[in-house]
Coordinates of N, CA and C in Angstrom, one line a residue:
X1 N 97.9 91.6 50.2 CA 97.8 92.3 51.5 C 98.8 93.5 51.4
X2 N 98.2 94.7 51.4 CA 99.1 95.9 51.2 C 100.0 96.1 52.5
X3 N 101.1 96.8 52.2 CA 102.0 97.2 53.3 C 101.2 98.2 54.2
X4 N 100.3 99.0 53.6 CA 99.6 99.9 54.4 C 98.7 99.2 55.4
X5 N 98.1 98.1 55.0 CA 97.3 97.3 55.9 C 98.1 96.7 57.0
X6 N 99.3 96.2 56.6 CA 100.2 95.6 57.6 C 100.6 96.7 58.7
X7 N 100.8 97.9 58.2 CA 101.2 98.9 59.2 C 100.0 99.3 60.1
X8 N 98.8 99.2 59.5 CA 97.7 99.5 60.4 C 97.4 98.4 61.4
X9 N 97.7 97.2 61.0 CA 97.5 96.1 62.0 C 98.6 96.2 63.1
X10 N 99.8 96.5 62.7 CA 100.9 96.8 63.7 C 100.5 97.9 64.7
X11 N 99.8 98.9 64.2 CA 99.4 100.0 65.0 C 98.2 99.7 65.9
X12 N 97.6 98.5 65.7 CA 96.4 98.2 66.5 C 95.1 98.6 65.9
X13 N 95.0 98.8 64.6 CA 93.7 99.2 64.0 C 92.8 98.0 63.9
X14 N 91.7 98.1 64.7 CA 90.7 96.9 64.7 C 90.1 96.7 63.3
X15 N 89.8 97.7 62.5 CA 89.3 97.6 61.2 C 90.2 96.8 60.3
X16 N 91.5 97.2 60.4 CA 92.5 96.5 59.6 C 92.6 95.0 59.9
X17 N 92.5 94.7 61.2 CA 92.6 93.3 61.6 C 91.3 92.6 61.2
X18 N 90.2 93.3 61.2 CA 89.0 92.6 60.7 C 89.1 92.3 59.2
X19 N 89.8 93.1 58.4 CA 90.1 92.8 57.0 C 91.0 91.6 56.9
X20 N 92.0 91.5 57.8 CA 92.8 90.4 57.8 C 92.1 89.1 58.1
X21 N 91.1 89.2 59.0 CA 90.3 88.0 59.4 C 89.5 87.6 58.2
X22 N 88.8 88.5 57.6 CA 88.0 88.2 56.4 C 88.8 87.6 55.3
X23 N 90.0 88.0 55.1 CA 90.8 87.5 54.0 C 91.3 86.1 54.3
X24 N 91.7 85.8 55.5 CA 92.4 84.5 55.8 C 91.7 83.6 56.8
X25 N 90.5 83.9 57.3 CA 89.9 83.0 58.3 C 89.7 81.6 57.7
X26 N 89.1 81.5 56.6 CA 88.8 80.2 56.0 C 90.1 79.5 55.7
X27 N 91.1 80.2 55.2 CA 92.4 79.5 54.9 C 93.0 78.9 56.1
X28 N 92.9 79.6 57.2 CA 93.4 79.1 58.5 C 92.6 77.9 59.0
X29 N 91.3 78.1 58.9 CA 90.4 77.0 59.3 C 90.7 75.7 58.5
X30 N 90.7 75.8 57.2 CA 91.0 74.6 56.3 C 92.3 74.0 56.7
X31 N 93.3 74.8 56.9 CA 94.6 74.3 57.2 C 94.6 73.6 58.6
X32 N 93.9 74.2 59.6 CA 93.8 73.6 60.9 C 93.0 72.3 60.8
X33 N 92.0 72.3 60.0 CA 91.1 71.0 59.9 C 92.0 69.9 59.4
X34 N 92.8 70.1 58.4 CA 93.6 69.1 57.8 C 94.7 68.6 58.8
X35 N 95.1 69.4 59.7 CA 96.1 69.0 60.7 C 95.5 68.3 61.9
X36 N 94.2 68.6 62.2 CA 93.6 68.1 63.4 C 92.6 67.0 63.1
X37 N 92.0 67.1 61.9 CA 91.0 66.1 61.5 C 89.6 66.3 62.2
X38 N 89.4 67.4 62.8 CA 88.1 67.6 63.6 C 87.7 69.0 63.4
X39 N 86.4 69.2 63.0 CA 86.0 70.6 62.7 C 86.0 71.5 63.9
X40 N 85.6 70.9 65.1 CA 85.5 71.8 66.3 C 86.9 72.2 66.8
X41 N 87.8 71.2 66.7 CA 89.2 71.6 67.0 C 89.8 72.6 66.1
X42 N 89.4 72.5 64.8 CA 89.9 73.4 63.8 C 89.4 74.8 64.1
X43 N 88.1 74.9 64.5 CA 87.6 76.2 64.9 C 88.3 76.8 66.1
X44 N 88.7 76.0 67.0 CA 89.4 76.5 68.2 C 90.8 77.0 67.8
X45 N 91.4 76.2 66.9 CA 92.8 76.6 66.4 C 92.7 77.9 65.7
X46 N 91.7 78.0 64.8 CA 91.5 79.3 64.1 C 91.3 80.5 65.0
X47 N 90.5 80.3 66.0 CA 90.3 81.4 67.0 C 91.5 81.7 67.8
X48 N 92.2 80.7 68.2 CA 93.5 81.0 69.0 C 94.5 81.6 68.1
X49 N 94.5 81.2 66.8 CA 95.5 81.8 65.9 C 95.3 83.3 65.7
X50 N 94.1 83.7 65.5 CA 93.9 85.2 65.3 C 94.0 85.9 66.7
X51 N 93.7 85.2 67.8 CA 93.9 85.9 69.1 C 95.4 86.1 69.3
X52 N 96.2 85.1 69.0 CA 97.7 85.3 69.2 C 98.2 86.3 68.1
X53 N 97.6 86.3 66.9 CA 98.1 87.3 65.9 C 97.8 88.7 66.4
X54 N 96.7 88.9 67.0 CA 96.4 90.3 67.5 C 97.3 90.7 68.6
X55 N 97.5 89.7 69.5 CA 98.4 90.0 70.6 C 99.8 90.3 70.2
X56 N 100.3 89.6 69.1 CA 101.6 89.7 68.7 C 101.8 90.6 67.5
X57 N 100.8 91.5 67.2 CA 100.8 92.3 66.0 C 102.0 93.3 66.0
X58 N 102.5 93.7 67.1 CA 103.6 94.6 67.1 C 104.9 94.0 66.7
X59 N 105.0 92.7 66.6 CA 106.2 92.0 66.2 C 106.2 91.8 64.7
X60 N 105.2 92.2 64.0 CA 105.1 92.1 62.5 C 106.3 92.9 61.9
X61 N 106.9 92.3 60.9 CA 107.9 93.0 60.1 C 107.2 93.9 59.1
X62 N 107.4 95.2 59.1 CA 106.6 96.1 58.3 C 106.9 95.9 56.8
X63 N 107.9 95.2 56.4 CA 108.3 95.0 55.0 C 108.4 93.5 54.6
X64 N 107.7 92.6 55.3 CA 107.9 91.2 55.1 C 107.0 90.6 53.9
X65 N 106.0 91.3 53.5 CA 105.1 90.8 52.5 C 103.8 90.2 53.0
X66 N 103.4 89.1 52.4 CA 102.2 88.4 52.7 C 102.1 88.1 54.2
X67 N 100.9 88.2 54.8 CA 100.7 87.8 56.2 C 100.2 86.4 56.3
X68 N 100.0 85.7 55.2 CA 99.6 84.3 55.2 C 100.5 83.4 55.9
X69 N 101.8 83.4 55.5 CA 102.8 82.5 56.2 C 102.8 82.8 57.7
X70 N 102.7 84.0 58.1 CA 102.7 84.4 59.5 C 101.6 83.7 60.3
X71 N 100.4 83.8 59.7 CA 99.2 83.3 60.3 C 99.2 81.7 60.3
X72 N 99.7 81.1 59.2 CA 99.7 79.7 59.2 C 100.9 79.1 60.1
X73 N 101.9 79.9 60.3 CA 102.9 79.5 61.3 C 102.3 79.5 62.7
X74 N 101.5 80.5 63.0 CA 100.9 80.4 64.3 C 99.9 79.2 64.4
X75 N 99.2 79.0 63.4 CA 98.2 77.9 63.3 C 98.9 76.6 63.4
X76 N 100.1 76.4 62.9 CA 100.8 75.2 63.0 C 101.1 74.9 64.4
X77 N 101.6 75.8 65.2 CA 101.9 75.6 66.6 C 100.6 75.3 67.4
X78 N 99.5 76.0 67.1 CA 98.2 75.7 67.8 C 97.7 74.3 67.5
X79 N 97.9 73.9 66.2 CA 97.4 72.6 65.9 C 98.3 71.5 66.5
X80 N 99.6 71.7 66.6 CA 100.4 70.8 67.3 C 100.0 70.6 68.8
X81 N 99.7 71.7 69.4 CA 99.2 71.6 70.8 C 97.9 70.9 70.9
X82 N 97.0 71.2 70.0 CA 95.7 70.5 70.0 C 95.8 69.0 69.8
X83 N 96.8 68.6 69.0 CA 97.0 67.2 68.7 C 97.8 66.4 69.7
X84 N 98.6 67.1 70.5 CA 99.5 66.5 71.4 C 98.8 65.5 72.4
X85 N 99.2 64.3 72.4 CA 98.7 63.3 73.3 C 97.5 62.6 72.9
X86 N 96.8 63.0 71.8 CA 95.6 62.4 71.4 C 95.8 61.0 70.8
X87 N 96.8 60.8 70.0 CA 97.1 59.5 69.4 C 96.1 59.2 68.2
X88 N 95.3 60.2 67.8 CA 94.3 60.0 66.8 C 94.4 61.1 65.7
X89 N 95.5 61.6 65.4 CA 95.7 62.7 64.5 C 95.1 62.3 63.1
X90 N 94.2 63.2 62.7 CA 93.6 63.1 61.4 C 92.9 61.7 61.1
X91 N 92.6 61.0 62.1 CA 91.8 59.7 61.9 C 90.4 60.1 61.4
X92 N 89.9 61.3 61.7 CA 88.6 61.8 61.3 C 88.5 61.8 59.8
X93 N 89.7 62.1 59.1 CA 89.6 62.2 57.6 C 89.4 60.8 57.0
X94 N 89.6 59.8 57.7 CA 89.3 58.5 57.1 C 87.9 58.1 57.0
X95 N 87.1 58.9 57.8 CA 85.6 58.6 57.9 C 84.8 59.7 57.3
X96 N 85.3 60.9 57.0 CA 84.5 61.9 56.4 C 85.3 62.5 55.2
X97 N 84.5 63.1 54.3 CA 85.1 63.7 53.1 C 85.9 65.0 53.5
X98 N 86.8 65.4 52.7 CA 87.6 66.6 53.0 C 86.7 67.8 52.9
X99 N 87.1 68.9 53.5 CA 86.3 70.1 53.4 C 86.2 70.6 52.0
X100 N 87.3 70.6 51.3 CA 87.4 71.0 49.9 C 87.6 69.8 49.0
X101 N 87.3 69.9 47.7 CA 87.5 68.7 46.8 C 88.9 68.1 46.9
X102 N 89.0 66.8 47.0 CA 90.2 66.1 47.2 C 91.1 66.1 45.9
X103 N 90.4 66.3 44.8 CA 91.2 66.1 43.5 C 92.4 67.0 43.4
X104 N 92.3 68.3 43.9 CA 93.4 69.1 43.8 C 94.6 68.6 44.7
X105 N 94.3 68.2 45.9 CA 95.3 67.6 46.8 C 95.9 66.4 46.2
X106 N 95.1 65.5 45.7 CA 95.7 64.3 45.2 C 96.6 64.5 44.0
X107 N 96.2 65.5 43.1 CA 97.0 65.7 41.9 C 98.3 66.2 42.3
X108 N 98.5 67.0 43.4 CA 99.8 67.5 43.8 C 100.6 66.6 44.5
X109 N 100.0 65.7 45.3 CA 100.7 64.9 46.3 C 100.9 63.4 45.8
X110 N 100.1 62.9 45.0 CA 100.1 61.5 44.6 C 100.1 61.4 43.1
X111 N 100.4 62.4 42.3 CA 100.3 62.4 40.9 C 98.9 62.6 40.4
X112 N 98.7 62.3 39.1 CA 97.3 62.5 38.6 C 96.5 61.3 38.9
X113 N 95.5 61.5 39.8 CA 94.6 60.5 40.3 C 93.2 60.7 39.8
X114 N 92.7 59.7 39.0 CA 91.4 59.8 38.5 C 90.4 58.8 39.1
X115 N 91.0 57.8 39.6 CA 90.1 56.7 40.2 C 89.6 57.1 41.5
X116 N 88.3 57.1 41.7 CA 87.7 57.5 43.0 C 88.1 56.7 44.1
X117 N 88.4 55.4 43.9 CA 88.9 54.6 45.0 C 90.3 55.0 45.5
X118 N 91.1 55.4 44.5 CA 92.4 55.9 44.9 C 92.3 57.2 45.7
X119 N 91.4 58.1 45.3 CA 91.2 59.3 46.1 C 90.8 59.0 47.5
X120 N 89.9 58.0 47.7 CA 89.5 57.6 49.0 C 90.7 57.0 49.8
X121 N 91.5 56.3 49.1 CA 92.7 55.7 49.8 C 93.6 56.7 50.2
X122 N 93.8 57.8 49.4 CA 94.7 58.9 49.8 C 94.2 59.5 51.1
X123 N 92.9 59.7 51.3 CA 92.4 60.3 52.5 C 92.6 59.4 53.7
X124 N 92.4 58.1 53.5 CA 92.5 57.2 54.6 C 94.0 57.1 55.1
X125 N 95.0 57.2 54.2 CA 96.3 57.0 54.6 C 97.0 58.3 55.0
X126 N 96.4 59.4 54.7 CA 97.0 60.7 55.0 C 97.4 60.8 56.5
X127 N 96.5 60.3 57.4 CA 96.8 60.4 58.8 C 97.9 59.6 59.3
X128 N 98.4 58.7 58.4 CA 99.6 57.8 58.8 C 100.9 58.5 58.5
X129 N 100.9 59.6 57.8 CA 102.1 60.4 57.6 C 102.6 61.0 58.9
X130 N 103.9 61.3 58.9 CA 104.5 62.0 60.0 C 103.9 63.4 60.1
X131 N 103.9 63.9 61.3 CA 103.4 65.3 61.5 C 104.0 66.3 60.6
X132 N 105.4 66.2 60.5 CA 106.1 67.2 59.7 C 105.7 67.0 58.2
X133 N 105.4 65.8 57.8 CA 105.0 65.6 56.4 C 103.6 66.1 56.1
X134 N 102.7 65.9 57.1 CA 101.3 66.5 56.9 C 101.4 68.0 56.9
X135 N 102.2 68.6 57.7 CA 102.3 70.0 57.7 C 102.8 70.6 56.4
X136 N 103.8 70.0 55.9 CA 104.4 70.6 54.7 C 103.5 70.4 53.5
X137 N 102.8 69.3 53.5 CA 101.8 69.1 52.4 C 100.6 70.1 52.5
X138 N 100.2 70.3 53.8 CA 99.1 71.2 54.0 C 99.4 72.6 53.6
X139 N 100.7 73.0 53.9 CA 101.1 74.3 53.5 C 101.4 74.5 52.0
X140 N 102.1 73.6 51.5 CA 102.5 73.8 50.1 C 101.5 73.4 49.1
X141 N 100.7 72.4 49.4 CA 99.7 71.8 48.5 C 98.3 72.5 48.7
X142 N 97.8 72.3 49.9 CA 96.5 72.9 50.1 C 96.4 74.4 50.3
X143 N 97.4 74.9 51.0 CA 97.4 76.4 51.3 C 98.1 77.2 50.2
X144 N 98.8 76.5 49.3 CA 99.4 77.2 48.2 C 100.6 78.1 48.5
X145 N 101.3 77.8 49.6 CA 102.5 78.5 49.9 C 103.7 78.1 49.1
X146 N 104.6 79.0 48.7 CA 105.8 78.6 48.0 C 106.8 78.1 49.1
X147 N 107.9 77.6 48.6 CA 108.9 77.1 49.5 C 109.4 78.2 50.6
X148 N 109.7 79.4 50.1 CA 110.1 80.4 51.1 C 109.0 80.7 52.2
X149 N 107.8 80.8 51.7 CA 106.7 81.1 52.6 C 106.4 80.0 53.6
X150 N 106.5 78.7 53.1 CA 106.3 77.6 54.0 C 107.5 77.5 55.0
X151 N 108.7 77.8 54.5 CA 109.8 77.8 55.4 C 109.6 78.9 56.5
X152 N 109.1 80.0 56.2 CA 108.8 81.1 57.2 C 107.7 80.6 58.2
X153 N 106.7 79.9 57.7 CA 105.6 79.4 58.5 C 106.1 78.4 59.5
X154 N 107.0 77.5 59.0 CA 107.5 76.4 59.9 C 108.7 76.8 60.7
X155 N 109.4 77.9 60.3 CA 110.6 78.2 61.0 C 111.7 77.3 60.7
X156 N 111.8 76.9 59.4 CA 112.9 76.0 59.0 C 113.5 76.5 57.7
X157 N 114.7 76.1 57.3 CA 115.3 76.5 56.1 C 114.4 76.0 54.8
X158 N 114.6 76.8 53.7 CA 113.9 76.4 52.5 C 114.3 75.0 52.1
X159 N 115.5 74.6 52.2 CA 116.0 73.3 51.8 C 115.2 72.2 52.6
X160 N 115.0 72.5 53.8 CA 114.2 71.5 54.6 C 112.8 71.3 54.1
X161 N 112.2 72.4 53.7 CA 110.8 72.3 53.2 C 110.9 71.4 51.9
X162 N 111.8 71.7 51.0 CA 111.9 70.9 49.8 C 112.1 69.4 50.1
X163 N 113.0 69.1 51.0 CA 113.2 67.7 51.3 C 112.0 67.0 51.9
X164 N 111.4 67.7 52.9 CA 110.2 67.2 53.5 C 109.1 66.9 52.6
X165 N 108.9 67.9 51.7 CA 107.8 67.7 50.7 C 108.1 66.6 49.8
X166 N 109.3 66.4 49.3 CA 109.6 65.3 48.5 C 109.4 64.0 49.1
X167 N 109.9 63.9 50.4 CA 109.7 62.6 51.2 C 108.2 62.4 51.4
X168 N 107.4 63.4 51.7 CA 106.0 63.3 52.0 C 105.3 62.8 50.8
X169 N 105.5 63.3 49.7 CA 104.9 62.9 48.4 C 105.2 61.4 48.1
X170 N 106.5 61.0 48.3 CA 106.9 59.7 48.0 C 106.2 58.7 49.0
X171 N 106.2 59.1 50.2 CA 105.6 58.2 51.2 C 104.1 58.0 51.1
X172 N 103.5 59.1 50.7 CA 102.0 59.1 50.5 C 101.7 58.2 49.3
X173 N 102.5 58.2 48.3 CA 102.3 57.3 47.1 C 102.4 55.9 47.6
X174 N 103.5 55.6 48.3 CA 103.7 54.2 48.8 C 102.5 53.7 49.7
X175 N 102.1 54.5 50.6 CA 101.0 54.2 51.5 C 99.7 54.0 50.7
X176 N 99.5 54.8 49.8 CA 98.3 54.7 49.0 C 98.3 53.5 48.1
X177 N 99.4 53.1 47.5 CA 99.5 51.9 46.7 C 99.3 50.7 47.6
X178 N 99.8 50.7 48.8 CA 99.7 49.6 49.7 C 98.2 49.4 50.2
X179 N 97.6 50.6 50.4 CA 96.2 50.6 50.9 C 95.3 50.0 49.8
X180 N 95.5 50.4 48.5 CA 94.7 49.8 47.4 C 95.0 48.4 47.2
X181 N 96.2 47.9 47.4 CA 96.6 46.5 47.3 C 95.8 45.7 48.4
X182 N 95.9 46.2 49.6 CA 95.2 45.5 50.7 C 93.7 45.4 50.4
X183 N 93.1 46.5 49.9 CA 91.7 46.5 49.6 C 91.3 45.5 48.5
X184 N 92.2 45.5 47.5 CA 91.9 44.5 46.4 C 92.0 43.1 47.0
X185 N 92.9 42.8 47.9 CA 93.1 41.5 48.4 C 91.8 41.1 49.3
X186 N 91.4 42.1 50.1 CA 90.2 41.9 50.9 C 89.0 41.6 50.0
X187 N 88.8 42.4 49.0 CA 87.7 42.2 48.1 C 87.7 40.8 47.4
X188 N 88.9 40.4 47.0 CA 89.0 39.1 46.4 C 88.7 38.0 47.3
X189 N 89.1 38.1 48.6 CA 88.8 37.1 49.6 C 87.3 37.1 49.9
X190 N 86.7 38.2 49.9 CA 85.2 38.3 50.2 C 84.4 37.6 49.1
X191 N 84.9 37.7 47.8 CA 84.2 37.1 46.7 C 84.4 35.6 46.6
X192 N 85.5 35.1 47.2 CA 85.8 33.7 47.0 C 85.3 32.9 48.2
X193 N 85.0 33.5 49.4 CA 84.5 32.8 50.5 C 83.1 32.3 50.3
X194 N 82.8 31.0 50.7 CA 81.5 30.5 50.5 C 80.5 31.2 51.4
X195 N 79.2 31.4 50.9 CA 78.2 32.0 51.7 C 77.7 31.1 52.8
X196 N 77.4 31.6 54.0 CA 76.9 30.8 55.1 C 75.4 30.4 54.8
X197 N 75.1 29.3 55.3 CA 73.7 28.9 55.2 C 72.8 29.8 56.1
X198 N 71.6 29.9 55.7 CA 70.7 30.8 56.5 C 70.6 30.4 57.9
X199 N 70.8 31.3 58.8 CA 70.8 31.1 60.2 C 72.1 30.6 60.8
X200 N 73.1 30.3 60.0 CA 74.4 29.9 60.5 C 75.1 31.0 61.1
X201 N 75.8 30.8 62.2 CA 76.5 31.8 63.0 C 78.0 31.4 63.0
X202 N 78.8 32.4 63.0 CA 80.2 32.2 63.1 C 80.7 32.3 64.6
X203 N 81.9 31.9 64.8 CA 82.5 32.0 66.2 C 82.7 33.4 66.6
X204 N 82.6 34.4 65.7 CA 82.8 35.8 66.0 C 81.5 36.5 66.2
X205 N 80.4 35.8 66.4 CA 79.1 36.5 66.5 C 79.1 37.5 67.7
X206 N 79.6 37.1 68.8 CA 79.6 37.9 70.0 C 80.4 39.2 69.7
X207 N 81.6 39.1 69.1 CA 82.4 40.2 68.8 C 81.7 41.1 67.8
X208 N 81.1 40.5 66.8 CA 80.4 41.3 65.7 C 79.3 42.1 66.3
X209 N 78.7 41.7 67.4 CA 77.6 42.4 68.0 C 78.0 43.6 68.8
X210 N 79.2 43.7 69.1 CA 79.7 44.9 69.8 C 79.5 46.2 69.0
X211 N 79.3 47.3 69.7 CA 79.2 48.6 69.0 C 80.5 48.9 68.2
X212 N 80.3 49.5 67.1 CA 81.5 49.8 66.3 C 82.6 50.5 67.0
X213 N 82.2 51.5 67.9 CA 83.2 52.2 68.7 C 84.0 51.3 69.6
X214 N 83.3 50.3 70.2 CA 84.0 49.4 71.1 C 85.0 48.6 70.3
X215 N 84.6 48.1 69.1 CA 85.5 47.3 68.3 C 86.7 48.1 67.9
X216 N 86.5 49.4 67.5 CA 87.6 50.2 67.1 C 88.6 50.4 68.2
X217 N 88.1 50.7 69.4 CA 88.9 50.9 70.6 C 89.6 49.6 71.0
X218 N 88.9 48.5 70.9 CA 89.6 47.2 71.3 C 90.7 46.8 70.4
X219 N 90.6 47.3 69.1 CA 91.6 46.8 68.2 C 92.8 47.7 68.2
X220 N 92.8 48.8 68.9 CA 94.0 49.6 69.0 C 95.1 49.0 69.9

């Protein structure tokens, strides 16, 4: 992104801002999707991000460099607002594939992962990370920001970004390993339990007949 374009955006040039949108709209959307876990919310976050960017264009530093950290910093705050009070942050990722291939994410955050089951486990446990951990992973891993740019986006020191990213990677590995261990235990139990006779019903028949959504809500 040239300094000339930055200056044009600061001056309120609609064509320059359109170029900015074309350059970073998908980046902002992908980032918002990973923080909210919902495509419609991500679209709202993306729209609000560029609206705020246009409104705050005069505050741009003319010599700051890339506009990507600036936009993702706005998106971070918008995603936080969208998630506040829902209690279901990123639960959507446990039920749907990621927008982009997960291999790149898994390689950076959980080491070299080749097993498809492990990749699925990473997606399922990602929503259990702390908000700050998800944000730093989304910025540094998915969005490709360096430590200084991520620090700018989050409004924190570079050292904080480094420590958060290290903790997030370590915690994600632990959660993924535990998820896989639990799944292996469940599979082992399923294979060793005797099959029921034809027509035999369990004591949980009534509960099993409930819609999946009711079961999910009842178990919370």
